Coordinates of C-alpha atoms and ligand atoms in Angstrom, one line a residue:
Chain A
M62 CA 20.9 82.7 141.0
G63 CA 24.4 81.1 141.1
R64 CA 23.7 81.0 137.5
V65 CA 23.9 84.5 137.0
V66 CA 26.5 85.5 139.2
N67 CA 28.5 83.0 137.5
K68 CA 27.7 84.4 134.2
L69 CA 28.4 87.6 135.1
S70 CA 31.8 86.7 136.8
V71 CA 33.0 84.7 133.3
R72 CA 31.6 87.9 131.2
I73 CA 33.6 90.6 133.4
V74 CA 36.7 88.5 133.1
A75 CA 36.2 88.3 129.3
V76 CA 35.8 91.8 128.7
L77 CA 38.6 92.5 131.4
A78 CA 40.8 90.1 129.2
A79 CA 39.5 91.2 125.7
G80 CA 40.3 95.1 126.8
F81 CA 44.0 94.3 128.4
G82 CA 44.9 92.5 124.9
L83 CA 43.3 95.5 122.8
Y84 CA 45.5 97.9 125.0
E85 CA 48.7 95.9 124.6
F86 CA 47.8 95.2 121.0
F87 CA 47.3 99.1 120.2
V88 CA 49.7 101.0 122.9
W89 CA 52.3 98.2 123.2
G90 CA 52.3 96.2 119.9
L91 CA 51.5 98.9 117.2
L92 CA 53.2 102.0 118.8
G93 CA 56.1 99.7 120.4
A94 CA 56.8 98.2 116.6
E95 CA 56.6 102.0 115.1
S96 CA 59.1 103.4 117.4
A97 CA 61.2 100.3 116.9
W98 CA 60.9 100.8 113.2
R99 CA 61.7 104.5 113.4
E100 CA 65.2 103.2 115.7
V101 CA 65.9 100.4 113.0
Q102 CA 65.7 103.7 110.2
R103 CA 68.1 105.6 112.3
G104 CA 70.7 103.2 112.0
A105 CA 70.5 101.5 115.3
A106 CA 71.7 98.0 114.8
E107 CA 69.3 96.5 118.1
P108 CA 66.4 98.2 118.7
S109 CA 65.6 98.1 122.3
G110 CA 61.9 97.5 122.9
W111 CA 61.6 94.3 120.4
I112 CA 60.2 92.0 122.6
R113 CA 57.2 93.4 124.2
P114 CA 55.9 95.0 120.9
T115 CA 56.0 91.4 119.1
A116 CA 54.4 89.8 122.3
A117 CA 51.6 92.5 122.0
V118 CA 50.9 91.8 118.7
L119 CA 50.4 88.1 118.9
A120 CA 48.5 88.7 122.3
G121 CA 46.0 91.0 119.8
I122 CA 45.8 88.1 117.0
L123 CA 45.1 85.5 120.0
T124 CA 42.3 87.8 121.2
A125 CA 40.5 87.9 118.1
W126 CA 40.9 84.6 117.1
A127 CA 39.6 83.6 120.7
I128 CA 36.8 85.9 120.1
D129 CA 36.3 84.4 116.4
W130 CA 36.4 80.7 118.0
C131 CA 34.0 81.6 120.7
V132 CA 31.4 83.7 119.2
M133 CA 32.1 83.3 115.0
R134 CA 32.4 79.7 115.0
R135 CA 29.0 79.4 116.8
L136 CA 27.3 81.6 115.1
R137 CA 28.4 79.7 111.7
R138 CA 27.2 76.4 113.1
L139 CA 23.7 77.9 114.1
N140 CA 23.2 79.4 110.9
R141 CA 24.0 76.2 109.0
D142 CA 21.3 74.1 111.5
V143 CA 18.8 76.9 110.7
R144 CA 19.5 76.6 106.9
E145 CA 18.8 73.0 107.2
V146 CA 15.6 73.2 109.3
A147 CA 14.5 76.0 106.7
G148 CA 15.6 73.4 104.2
G149 CA 12.6 71.0 105.7
D150 CA 14.5 68.8 108.1
L151 CA 11.9 69.8 110.9
A152 CA 13.3 67.1 112.8
R153 CA 16.9 68.6 113.3
R154 CA 17.5 70.3 116.7
L155 CA 20.0 73.2 117.2
G156 CA 23.0 71.7 119.3
S157 CA 24.3 74.9 121.6
R158 CA 23.4 73.9 124.9
A159 CA 25.7 76.7 126.5
E160 CA 24.0 79.1 129.1
D161 CA 24.4 82.0 127.5
E162 CA 22.8 84.4 125.0
M163 CA 24.0 82.0 121.9
G164 CA 22.3 79.0 123.9
E165 CA 19.4 80.9 124.7
L166 CA 19.0 81.8 120.9
A167 CA 19.5 78.0 119.7
A168 CA 16.4 77.4 122.7
G169 CA 14.3 79.6 121.0
I170 CA 14.8 78.4 117.8
N171 CA 14.4 74.9 119.0
L172 CA 11.0 76.1 120.2
L173 CA 10.0 77.5 117.2
V174 CA 10.6 74.4 115.3
D175 CA 8.8 72.0 117.6
A176 CA 5.9 74.2 117.2
L177 CA 6.1 74.3 113.4
R178 CA 6.5 70.3 113.3
D179 CA 3.2 69.8 115.6
N180 CA 1.5 72.2 113.3
F181 CA 2.8 70.2 110.4
D182 CA 2.3 66.6 111.8
E183 CA -1.5 67.8 112.8
L184 CA -2.3 69.0 109.1
R185 CA -1.0 66.1 107.8
T186 CA -3.0 63.8 109.6
N187 CA -5.9 65.8 109.3
D188 CA -5.3 65.5 105.6
E189 CA -4.5 61.7 105.5
L190 CA -8.0 61.1 107.9
R191 CA -9.9 63.0 105.3
R192 CA -8.3 61.5 102.4
R193 CA -8.8 57.9 103.6
L194 CA -12.4 58.8 104.7
V195 CA -13.5 59.5 101.7
A196 CA -12.0 56.7 100.0
N197 CA -13.2 54.4 102.4
V198 CA -16.7 55.7 102.9
S199 CA -17.2 55.6 98.8
H200 CA -15.7 52.4 98.8
E201 CA -17.9 50.7 101.5
L202 CA -20.7 52.4 99.8
R203 CA -20.3 50.5 96.6
T204 CA -20.7 47.2 97.8
P205 CA -24.4 47.6 99.5
L206 CA -25.2 49.8 96.1
T207 CA -24.0 46.9 94.2
S208 CA -26.6 44.3 95.8
I209 CA -29.4 46.9 95.9
Q210 CA -28.9 47.9 92.4
G211 CA -28.4 43.8 91.3
Y212 CA -31.6 42.8 93.1
L213 CA -33.7 45.9 92.1
E214 CA -32.7 45.2 88.5
T215 CA -33.4 41.1 89.4
A216 CA -36.7 41.8 90.7
R217 CA -37.9 44.0 88.0
N218 CA -36.9 41.4 85.3
A219 CA -38.7 38.4 87.7
G220 CA -41.7 38.4 85.6
P221 CA -45.1 40.2 85.7
V222 CA -46.2 42.3 88.6
S223 CA -49.1 45.0 89.2
P224 CA -48.4 48.3 87.1
E225 CA -47.8 50.0 90.5
I226 CA -45.0 47.7 92.2
S227 CA -43.4 47.6 88.7
S228 CA -43.4 51.9 88.7
N229 CA -41.8 51.5 92.6
L230 CA -39.4 49.6 91.4
D231 CA -38.5 51.6 88.7
I232 CA -38.2 54.5 90.8
C233 CA -35.9 52.6 93.5
H234 CA -33.7 51.6 90.5
R235 CA -33.3 55.0 89.4
E236 CA -32.7 56.5 92.6
T237 CA -29.9 53.8 93.2
R238 CA -28.2 54.6 90.1
R239 CA -28.4 58.0 90.8
L240 CA -26.7 57.6 94.4
A241 CA -23.9 55.4 92.9
R242 CA -23.5 58.2 90.4
L243 CA -23.3 60.7 93.3
V244 CA -20.8 58.5 95.1
Q245 CA -18.7 58.2 92.4
D246 CA -19.0 61.9 91.3
L247 CA -18.2 63.0 95.1
F248 CA -15.3 60.9 95.5
Q249 CA -13.6 61.9 92.2
L250 CA -14.7 65.8 93.1
S251 CA -12.8 65.2 96.6
K252 CA -9.3 63.8 95.0
L253 CA -9.5 66.8 92.4
D254 CA -10.1 69.3 95.1
T255 CA -7.1 67.8 97.4
R256 CA -5.0 67.3 94.1
Q257 CA -4.7 63.4 94.7
L258 CA -6.5 62.5 91.3
E259 CA -3.9 61.1 89.3
F260 CA -3.3 62.0 85.8
H261 CA -1.2 60.1 83.4
H262 CA -0.5 62.6 80.8
E263 CA 0.6 61.7 77.3
T264 CA 0.9 63.2 73.8
M265 CA -2.3 61.8 72.4
S266 CA -4.6 62.9 69.1
F267 CA -7.5 64.8 70.5
V268 CA -9.2 64.0 67.2
E269 CA -9.3 60.4 67.6
L270 CA -10.7 60.8 71.4
A271 CA -13.5 63.2 70.2
D272 CA -14.2 60.7 67.4
Q273 CA -14.4 57.7 69.9
V274 CA -16.3 59.8 72.5
G275 CA -18.8 61.0 69.8
L276 CA -19.4 57.4 68.2
A277 CA -20.7 56.4 71.7
F278 CA -23.4 58.9 71.7
E279 CA -24.9 58.4 68.5
Q280 CA -27.6 55.9 69.6
R281 CA -28.9 58.1 72.2
M282 CA -28.7 61.2 69.8
L283 CA -30.8 58.9 67.2
E284 CA -33.3 57.9 70.2
K285 CA -34.0 61.4 71.2
E286 CA -34.1 62.4 67.3
I287 CA -31.5 65.0 67.8
T288 CA -29.1 65.7 64.7
F289 CA -25.6 64.9 66.3
Q290 CA -22.4 66.6 64.2
T291 CA -19.3 65.8 64.7
S292 CA -16.8 68.3 63.1
L293 CA -13.4 67.0 63.1
P294 CA -10.5 68.3 60.9
D295 CA -8.2 65.7 59.1
D296 CA -5.5 66.2 61.2
A297 CA -5.0 64.2 64.1
L298 CA -4.6 67.7 66.7
Y299 CA -2.1 66.4 69.2
V300 CA -2.2 67.4 72.8
V301 CA -0.7 66.2 76.0
G302 CA -3.1 65.0 78.0
D303 CA -4.9 62.1 79.9
G304 CA -7.3 60.5 77.4
N305 CA -9.5 59.1 79.8
R306 CA -10.2 62.4 81.9
L307 CA -10.5 64.4 78.7
G308 CA -13.1 61.9 77.5
Q309 CA -14.8 62.4 80.4
V310 CA -15.1 66.1 80.1
I311 CA -16.6 65.8 76.5
T312 CA -18.8 62.8 77.7
N313 CA -20.3 65.3 80.1
L314 CA -20.7 68.0 78.2
L315 CA -22.5 66.1 75.5
G316 CA -24.6 64.3 78.1
N317 CA -25.9 67.6 79.2
A318 CA -26.6 68.7 75.8
I319 CA -28.7 65.9 75.2
V320 CA -30.4 66.4 78.6
F321 CA -31.4 70.1 78.0
T322 CA -32.1 69.9 74.3
D323 CA -35.7 69.0 73.1
R324 CA -36.4 66.4 70.7
G325 CA -35.7 67.5 66.6
G326 CA -32.7 69.8 68.1
S327 CA -29.4 69.8 67.3
I328 CA -26.0 69.5 68.9
T329 CA -22.4 69.7 67.3
L330 CA -18.7 68.3 68.6
E331 CA -16.4 70.3 67.2
C332 CA -12.7 70.1 67.5
V333 CA -10.2 72.8 65.8
Q334 CA -6.7 74.0 66.2
E335 CA -6.6 78.3 66.4
G336 CA -2.9 79.4 66.6
S337 CA -1.4 77.8 69.3
Q338 CA -4.7 76.4 70.8
V339 CA -6.7 72.9 70.1
I340 CA -10.0 73.8 70.9
C341 CA -13.2 71.9 71.7
R342 CA -17.1 72.9 71.5
V343 CA -20.1 71.0 72.2
I344 CA -22.9 73.3 70.7
D345 CA -26.3 72.9 71.4
T346 CA -29.8 74.4 70.3
G347 CA -31.2 73.6 73.6
V348 CA -33.2 75.7 76.2
G349 CA -30.1 77.5 77.4
I350 CA -28.9 79.4 80.4
A351 CA -30.4 82.8 81.7
S352 CA -27.6 85.0 81.9
K353 CA -27.9 85.8 86.0
D354 CA -27.2 81.8 86.2
L355 CA -24.1 81.5 84.3
P356 CA -21.9 82.8 86.8
H357 CA -22.8 79.9 88.9
I358 CA -22.9 77.3 86.1
F359 CA -19.5 75.4 87.4
D360 CA -20.2 75.2 91.2
S361 CA -20.8 72.0 92.9
F362 CA -24.6 71.1 93.3
F363 CA -25.6 73.8 90.8
H364 CA -29.0 73.4 89.4
L365 CA -31.1 75.5 87.9
E366 CA -34.7 75.6 89.5
K367 CA -36.3 76.0 85.9
S368 CA -34.4 73.4 84.7
G369 CA -35.8 70.6 86.8
S370 CA -32.6 68.5 85.9
R371 CA -32.8 66.9 89.7
N372 CA -35.6 65.1 87.9
L373 CA -33.2 64.2 85.4
G374 CA -31.0 62.0 87.3
G375 CA -28.4 64.9 87.6
T376 CA -26.1 65.5 90.6
G377 CA -25.3 69.1 90.0
L378 CA -21.4 68.1 89.9
G379 CA -20.5 67.1 86.4
L380 CA -19.6 70.9 85.6
A381 CA -17.5 71.4 88.7
I382 CA -15.7 67.8 87.5
C383 CA -15.1 68.9 83.9
K384 CA -13.6 72.3 85.0
A385 CA -11.2 70.8 87.8
I386 CA -10.1 68.3 85.1
V387 CA -9.5 70.8 82.3
D388 CA -8.0 73.3 84.7
A389 CA -5.4 70.5 85.8
H390 CA -4.4 70.4 81.9
G391 CA -3.3 74.1 81.9
G392 CA -6.6 75.1 79.8
T393 CA -10.1 76.8 80.6
L394 CA -13.3 75.7 80.5
Q395 CA -16.0 78.5 79.3
V396 CA -19.8 78.6 78.4
E397 CA -22.2 81.2 76.3
S398 CA -25.7 80.8 76.2
R399 CA -29.1 82.5 75.6
Q400 CA -31.8 81.4 77.2
G401 CA -33.7 80.0 74.8
D402 CA -31.1 79.9 71.7
G403 CA -28.7 77.2 73.2
T404 CA -25.8 76.8 74.7
T405 CA -21.9 76.4 73.7
F406 CA -19.4 75.0 76.2
W407 CA -15.8 75.2 75.0
F408 CA -12.1 74.7 76.1
S409 CA -8.3 75.2 74.7
L410 CA -5.6 73.1 75.5
D411 CA -2.0 73.8 74.2
A412 CA -1.4 72.0 70.6
A413 CA 1.6 69.6 71.1
A414 CA 4.1 68.5 68.5
E415 CA 3.5 65.1 67.0
P416 CA 5.5 62.4 68.8
E417 CA 8.4 61.3 67.4
L418 CA 8.4 58.1 65.3
V419 CA 10.8 55.5 67.1
E420 CA 12.1 53.6 64.3
P421 CA 11.4 49.8 64.7
A422 CA 14.1 47.4 64.0
D423 CA 12.5 45.3 61.1
Chain B
M17 CA -24.8 27.7 71.5
T18 CA -22.0 29.3 73.6
S19 CA -19.0 27.6 75.1
I20 CA -19.0 28.6 78.6
R21 CA -21.0 26.6 80.4
S22 CA -19.7 26.4 83.8
I23 CA -18.7 29.6 85.9
L24 CA -16.6 29.6 89.0
V25 CA -17.7 32.7 91.1
V26 CA -15.0 34.1 93.6
E27 CA -16.4 36.7 95.8
D28 CA -16.2 37.3 99.8
D29 CA -19.8 39.4 100.1
S30 CA -22.6 36.5 100.4
D31 CA -25.5 39.1 98.9
I32 CA -23.4 39.9 95.9
A33 CA -22.4 36.5 95.4
N34 CA -25.8 35.2 95.7
L35 CA -27.1 37.9 93.2
V36 CA -24.2 36.9 90.8
C37 CA -24.7 33.1 91.1
M38 CA -28.6 33.5 91.2
N39 CA -28.7 35.7 87.9
L40 CA -26.0 33.6 85.9
K41 CA -27.9 30.1 86.8
K42 CA -31.2 31.9 85.2
E43 CA -29.1 32.3 82.1
G44 CA -28.4 28.4 82.3
Y45 CA -24.9 28.6 83.5
E46 CA -23.6 26.0 86.0
V47 CA -22.3 28.3 89.1
V48 CA -20.0 27.8 92.2
H49 CA -19.3 29.8 94.5
A50 CA -16.0 30.5 96.2
G51 CA -16.0 32.7 99.5
D52 CA -12.8 33.6 99.5
G53 CA -8.8 33.5 97.4
R54 CA -7.7 30.0 98.9
K55 CA -11.0 28.4 98.4
G56 CA -11.1 29.9 94.8
I57 CA -7.5 28.4 94.1
E58 CA -8.7 25.2 95.4
L59 CA -12.0 24.7 93.6
F60 CA -10.3 26.1 90.4
D61 CA -7.7 23.2 90.4
Q62 CA -10.9 20.5 91.2
G63 CA -13.2 21.7 88.7
L64 CA -12.8 22.4 85.0
F65 CA -14.8 25.7 84.6
D66 CA -14.8 27.5 81.4
M67 CA -14.8 31.1 83.1
V68 CA -13.8 32.7 86.2
M69 CA -15.7 35.7 87.8
L70 CA -13.1 37.3 90.4
D71 CA -13.6 39.9 92.9
L72 CA -10.2 41.9 93.4
M73 CA -10.5 42.5 96.9
L74 CA -10.7 39.0 98.6
P75 CA -10.0 37.7 102.4
H76 CA -6.7 35.1 102.9
V77 CA -5.5 35.4 99.1
D78 CA -6.3 38.3 97.0
G79 CA -7.7 38.7 93.6
M80 CA -4.5 39.4 91.7
E81 CA -3.1 36.1 93.3
V82 CA -5.7 34.2 92.4
C83 CA -5.6 35.4 88.5
R84 CA -2.2 34.5 88.8
H85 CA -2.6 30.9 89.6
I86 CA -5.5 30.5 86.9
R87 CA -3.3 31.9 84.4
S88 CA -0.1 29.6 85.4
S89 CA -2.5 26.7 84.7
E90 CA -2.1 24.9 81.5
R91 CA -5.7 25.7 80.2
Y92 CA -6.9 28.9 79.0
V93 CA -9.9 30.2 81.1
P94 CA -11.3 33.5 80.9
V95 CA -11.2 35.8 84.0
M96 CA -13.7 38.5 84.5
M97 CA -12.4 40.9 87.1
V98 CA -14.5 42.8 89.5
T99 CA -13.4 45.8 91.3
A100 CA -14.6 47.8 94.1
K101 CA -12.4 50.7 93.0
S102 CA -12.8 52.7 90.0
E103 CA -9.1 53.4 90.4
D104 CA -7.5 52.9 86.7
A105 CA -4.5 51.4 88.6
N106 CA -6.3 48.5 89.9
K107 CA -7.7 47.9 86.1
V108 CA -4.4 48.3 84.5
A109 CA -2.9 45.7 87.0
G110 CA -5.3 43.3 86.6
L111 CA -5.1 43.3 82.7
E112 CA -1.6 43.1 83.0
I113 CA -1.4 39.6 84.9
G114 CA -3.8 38.3 82.4
A115 CA -7.5 39.1 83.0
D116 CA -9.9 39.1 80.0
D117 CA -12.3 42.0 81.0
Y118 CA -13.5 44.0 84.4
V119 CA -16.3 45.5 85.7
T120 CA -16.6 48.0 88.4
K121 CA -18.9 47.9 91.5
P122 CA -21.7 49.0 91.3
F123 CA -21.9 47.0 88.1
S124 CA -25.8 46.2 86.7
I125 CA -26.8 42.5 86.3
A126 CA -27.2 43.1 82.7
E127 CA -23.9 44.6 82.0
V128 CA -22.3 41.7 83.6
L129 CA -24.5 39.1 81.4
A130 CA -23.7 40.6 78.6
R131 CA -20.1 40.4 79.3
V132 CA -20.1 36.7 80.2
K133 CA -21.9 36.1 76.6
A134 CA -19.2 38.4 74.8
L135 CA -16.3 36.3 76.6
G136 CA -18.3 33.1 75.4
R137 CA -17.9 34.5 72.0
R138 CA -14.5 34.7 72.4
V139 CA -14.2 31.4 73.7
E140 CA -16.1 30.1 70.7
M141 CA -14.1 31.9 68.2
L142 CA -10.6 30.7 69.9
T143 CA -11.8 27.0 69.9
K144 CA -13.4 27.3 66.2
L145 CA -9.6 28.7 65.1
S146 CA -8.1 25.8 66.7
D147 CA -9.8 23.4 65.2
E148 CA -7.9 21.3 62.7
S149 CA -10.5 21.1 60.1
G150 CA -12.1 24.5 60.2
E151 CA -11.2 27.7 58.3
K152 CA -8.3 29.7 60.0
A153 CA -10.1 33.2 59.4
L154 CA -11.3 35.7 61.2
E155 CA -13.8 38.7 59.7
F156 CA -14.5 41.9 61.1
G157 CA -16.8 44.5 58.5
D158 CA -14.8 44.5 55.5
I159 CA -11.6 43.2 57.1
R160 CA -10.4 39.6 56.8
I161 CA -7.7 37.8 58.5
E162 CA -6.3 34.9 57.3
I163 CA -4.1 33.3 60.3
D164 CA -2.7 30.6 58.2
K165 CA -1.3 32.4 55.2
R166 CA -0.7 35.5 57.1
I167 CA -2.4 37.7 55.4
V168 CA -5.0 40.6 56.0
L169 CA -7.7 41.5 53.4
L170 CA -10.0 45.0 53.0
N171 CA -12.7 44.2 50.7
G172 CA -11.0 41.3 49.2
E173 CA -7.3 43.3 48.8
D174 CA -4.3 42.1 50.5
L175 CA -3.0 44.8 52.5
K176 CA 0.7 43.7 52.4
L177 CA 1.1 43.5 56.3
T178 CA 4.6 43.5 57.3
Q179 CA 5.5 40.3 59.8
K180 CA 4.9 42.5 62.8
E181 CA 2.2 44.5 61.8
F182 CA 0.7 41.5 61.4
E183 CA 1.5 39.7 64.2
I184 CA 0.2 43.0 66.3
M185 CA -3.3 42.6 64.0
R186 CA -3.6 39.0 64.8
I187 CA -2.9 39.4 68.5
L188 CA -5.5 41.7 69.2
S189 CA -8.1 40.9 66.6
L190 CA -8.1 37.3 68.6
T191 CA -9.5 39.2 71.7
P192 CA -12.1 41.9 70.6
G193 CA -12.1 44.5 73.0
R194 CA -9.6 43.2 75.5
P195 CA -6.8 46.2 76.1
Y196 CA -3.1 45.1 75.8
S197 CA -0.4 47.4 77.3
R198 CA 1.8 48.8 74.9
R199 CA 4.4 46.4 77.1
S200 CA 2.6 42.8 76.6
L201 CA 1.7 43.9 73.0
C202 CA 5.3 44.4 72.5
E203 CA 6.4 41.4 74.0
K204 CA 3.6 39.4 72.4
A205 CA 3.9 40.5 68.9
G206 CA 8.3 40.3 69.8
V207 CA 9.0 44.1 68.5
E208 CA 12.1 44.7 70.6
S209 CA 11.2 48.6 72.6
F210 CA 15.0 49.8 72.9
D211 CA 14.4 52.9 74.3
G212 CA 12.3 51.1 77.1
T213 CA 9.3 53.3 76.8
D214 CA 7.6 50.7 74.7
R215 CA 6.6 53.6 72.0
T216 CA 8.3 51.5 69.4
I217 CA 4.6 49.7 69.1
D218 CA 3.0 52.8 68.6
T219 CA 5.3 53.5 65.3
H220 CA 3.9 50.0 64.1
I221 CA 0.2 50.8 65.2
K222 CA 0.7 53.9 63.0
R223 CA 1.8 52.2 59.6
L224 CA -1.1 49.4 60.6
R225 CA -3.4 52.0 60.9
A226 CA -2.2 53.8 57.3
K227 CA -3.2 50.3 55.9
V228 CA -6.3 49.1 57.8
E229 CA -8.4 52.1 58.5
K230 CA -10.0 54.6 56.2
D231 CA -9.0 57.6 58.0
R232 CA -6.0 57.1 60.3
N233 CA -6.9 59.7 62.4
R234 CA -10.4 58.3 63.1
P235 CA -9.7 54.3 63.3
V236 CA -12.6 52.0 63.8
Y237 CA -10.3 48.5 64.2
V238 CA -7.6 49.7 66.1
L239 CA -8.6 52.0 68.8
T240 CA -6.8 53.5 71.4
V241 CA -6.6 52.6 75.4
W242 CA -5.9 55.9 76.6
G243 CA -3.0 55.7 79.1
F244 CA -2.5 52.3 78.3
G245 CA -2.4 50.8 75.1
Y246 CA -4.4 49.0 72.4
K247 CA -7.5 46.9 71.7
F248 CA -9.5 45.6 68.6
T249 CA -12.8 47.0 68.4
D250 CA -15.9 44.9 69.1
K251 CA -18.2 46.5 67.6
F252 CA -18.8 43.3 65.4
C253 CA -19.1 40.7 68.2
Ligands
ATP680 N1 -26.1 72.5 77.6 C1 -26.6 72.9 78.6 N2 -27.8 73.6 78.6 C2 -28.6 74.1 79.1 N3 -28.2 74.2 80.8 C3 -27.1 73.2 81.1 C4 -26.5 72.7 80.2 N4 -25.1 72.0 81.0 C5 -25.5 72.3 82.0 N5 -26.7 73.3 82.3 C6 -27.2 73.6 83.4 O1 -25.9 73.5 84.4 C7 -26.4 72.8 85.8 C8 -25.5 71.9 86.1 O2 -24.9 71.2 85.4 P1 -23.8 69.6 85.4 O3 -23.7 69.0 84.6 O4 -23.1 70.3 86.5 O5 -24.9 68.7 86.7 P2 -26.1 68.0 86.1 O6 -26.0 67.5 84.7 O7 -27.3 68.7 86.7 O8 -25.7 66.7 86.7 P3 -24.7 65.7 86.5 O9 -24.1 65.7 88.1 O10 -25.3 64.1 86.4 O11 -23.9 65.9 85.2 C9 -27.6 72.0 85.1 O12 -28.3 71.3 86.2 C10 -28.3 72.6 84.1 O13 -28.8 73.3 84.5
MG681 MG1 -24.3 67.1 83.8

């Protein structure tokens, strides 16, 4: 209660003082100055009323300055502080402690900033927790997986066992490998989702990459009696990208193509430059994809019921990862397929200029 | 006969250590196990090992530290790094401080054994080259590298490499399959990188490829390790 009275009295005094100042300024200051000026023009050597108008003008200026000092200066400081908070300094608190509107405004803004910061901190902790969880889980799973996989492998090679045991061991081994891949893929997908997967972009020859990846598939194609062609131009076809990740995309697409193409079919890996784009296509003559399934093909864990790729060791994450990687390169991964006729996956990247040669010293 | 006979396995997980040791012994290697980094360094200093298999995440002294210690010793002992992370940064760091090869958990035993054999062949090749009486030349497909005469022949024809090009060829081909970062290749081959990006090496590699490879855009011998540097093909090993 005392505070209110106190504030009220201060305010009444301030308003009275300002009113008095203004009255002095206009009535005595300006009017007085004008009549003094007229007296001077009429030839009076010593105008009579000099002092009062001068004092009144000075009082007016003082009042204006006082108002500016009290109100505007604090507003400016508040403005500066708010801007700093907006600039990201959430630890900053507005300084005004005065018990007036300005002080209350500052306190209100402080409350807002507090709430913002709490929310922010919570978000950050959640994100950090999630990131650590995924990283730790996949890390912790790797060691036991190595053990299981290794001991199973050793057991399989240990010597003759009954066909039943041998087949059981084979199943265990295959499933363990699948589990290991799942852990790896999940880890990578989660990092891609949260944009935590690092990309090491450099200017690189796409043809060289495609050629290397293609070479690595030749043996498997031969084993499945699939005609495999790599159709690459004579140029290097430079792009800016992460070679390891782009290699992973081509590997995944070729891997799918092998799985879903029957013996005797054919697969082509093709790279071309079309306009300002470098385009990479993986074309197969395999089972194809029904048009109703095409829209879902890039979803995580998507398997076609009929394709039964669940039994082929697939996890249904391959294409989701490919798409995320291509997206991260500013490209798009697309598919075209007719059931029974085969499938074409392709993606395009911006072509880059050949890197300039740094002239060696020798 | 391979020139790797005794192997030091530094691994803190006892199941994995047992697994690796058991399989290496079965292949006829002598194997000693260290359960942490400190023990690893101790055993390495005591015994004469032909190879070290080294887990990166170890209690007390981590794998990187052990690797640095091994590299600081006079004798060249190949190091195979085992990492649980498929993070490229780890591999890069490991290769940069001198690991010869790496496998990522979960690895398959067959893969590990194959790589140990490959490292063995590498060491064998190096010993043969340092043998006084032996012929000092390497052969890979159509390529022949005569170390003493500092020439490289393609189907018997001298490719007329520059000094730097020959140096790069020699360094890479001595350890087929081992990736070299641009920086370490610059250092080892005495290539100055004045712009600080180590890209000078790319220029040398480009010219080298133009001479060595049939199609310089689709190299067979001098291969790119994306985001890192270069390596020589291990196709012929
Ligand atoms: N070339 C193709 N021909 C026909 N169907 C395909 C082809 N590529 C992908 N598919 C279909 O898309 C589904 C998803 O593919 P994706 O690569 O994402 O998973 P996956 O191959 O089953 O498992 P993984 O995660 O191991 O790659 C496949 O299960 C398959 O049904
Ligand atoms: Mg797949």
